[in-house]
């Protein structure tokens, strides 16, 4: 599974995570907020 965020204003696609489907992906993604992810370079 691929999780991503689309930044339409800057026309960027940010890949957040690649996860194996059988992992507990909901809890893994809760570790960071969208704001934290977008602020990373």
mmCIF file of C-alpha atoms in Angstrom:
data_model
loop_
_atom_site.group_PDB
_atom_site.id
_atom_site.type_symbol
_atom_site.label_atom_id
_atom_site.label_comp_id
_atom_site.label_asym_id
_atom_site.label_seq_id
_atom_site.Cartn_x
_atom_site.Cartn_y
_atom_site.Cartn_z
ATOM 1 C CA UNK A 1 0.000 0.000 0.000
ATOM 2 C CA UNK A 2 1.173 3.489 -0.784
ATOM 3 C CA UNK A 3 0.014 6.511 1.193
ATOM 4 C CA UNK A 4 0.566 9.948 -0.271
ATOM 5 C CA UNK A 5 -0.429 13.597 0.039
ATOM 6 C CA UNK A 6 -1.113 15.857 -2.928
ATOM 7 C CA UNK A 7 -0.052 19.482 -2.539
ATOM 8 C CA UNK A 8 -2.094 21.077 -5.315
ATOM 9 C CA UNK A 9 -0.865 24.596 -4.583
ATOM 10 C CA UNK A 10 2.788 23.690 -5.218
ATOM 11 C CA UNK A 11 1.985 20.824 -7.599
ATOM 12 C CA UNK A 12 3.846 18.228 -5.509
ATOM 13 C CA UNK A 13 3.119 14.658 -4.581
ATOM 14 C CA UNK A 14 4.613 13.531 -1.286
ATOM 15 C CA UNK A 15 4.937 9.815 -0.613
ATOM 16 C CA UNK A 16 4.206 9.283 3.078
ATOM 17 C CA UNK A 17 4.704 5.553 3.467
ATOM 18 C CA UNK A 18 4.997 2.257 1.669
ATOM 19 C CA UNK A 19 3.494 -0.493 3.823
ATOM 20 C CA UNK A 20 2.995 -4.195 3.581
ATOM 21 C CA UNK A 21 -0.797 -4.695 3.553
ATOM 22 C CA UNK A 22 -0.883 -7.070 6.532
ATOM 23 C CA UNK A 23 0.741 -4.539 8.894
ATOM 24 C CA UNK A 24 -1.305 -2.459 11.327
ATOM 25 C CA UNK A 25 -1.212 0.527 8.984
ATOM 26 C CA UNK A 26 -3.834 2.610 10.787
ATOM 27 C CA UNK A 27 -1.729 2.797 13.954
ATOM 28 C CA UNK A 28 1.495 3.307 11.993
ATOM 29 C CA UNK A 29 0.040 6.332 10.184
ATOM 30 C CA UNK A 30 -1.278 7.847 13.428
ATOM 31 C CA UNK A 31 2.335 8.375 14.508
ATOM 32 C CA UNK A 32 2.569 11.626 12.503
ATOM 33 C CA UNK A 33 0.100 14.351 11.660
ATOM 34 C CA UNK A 34 -0.338 15.649 8.130
ATOM 35 C CA UNK A 35 1.255 18.941 9.216
ATOM 36 C CA UNK A 36 4.367 17.091 10.456
ATOM 37 C CA UNK A 37 4.607 15.145 7.216
ATOM 38 C CA UNK A 38 4.225 18.232 4.992
ATOM 39 C CA UNK A 39 6.877 20.095 6.999
ATOM 40 C CA UNK A 40 9.526 17.430 6.379
ATOM 41 C CA UNK A 41 12.007 17.996 3.556
#
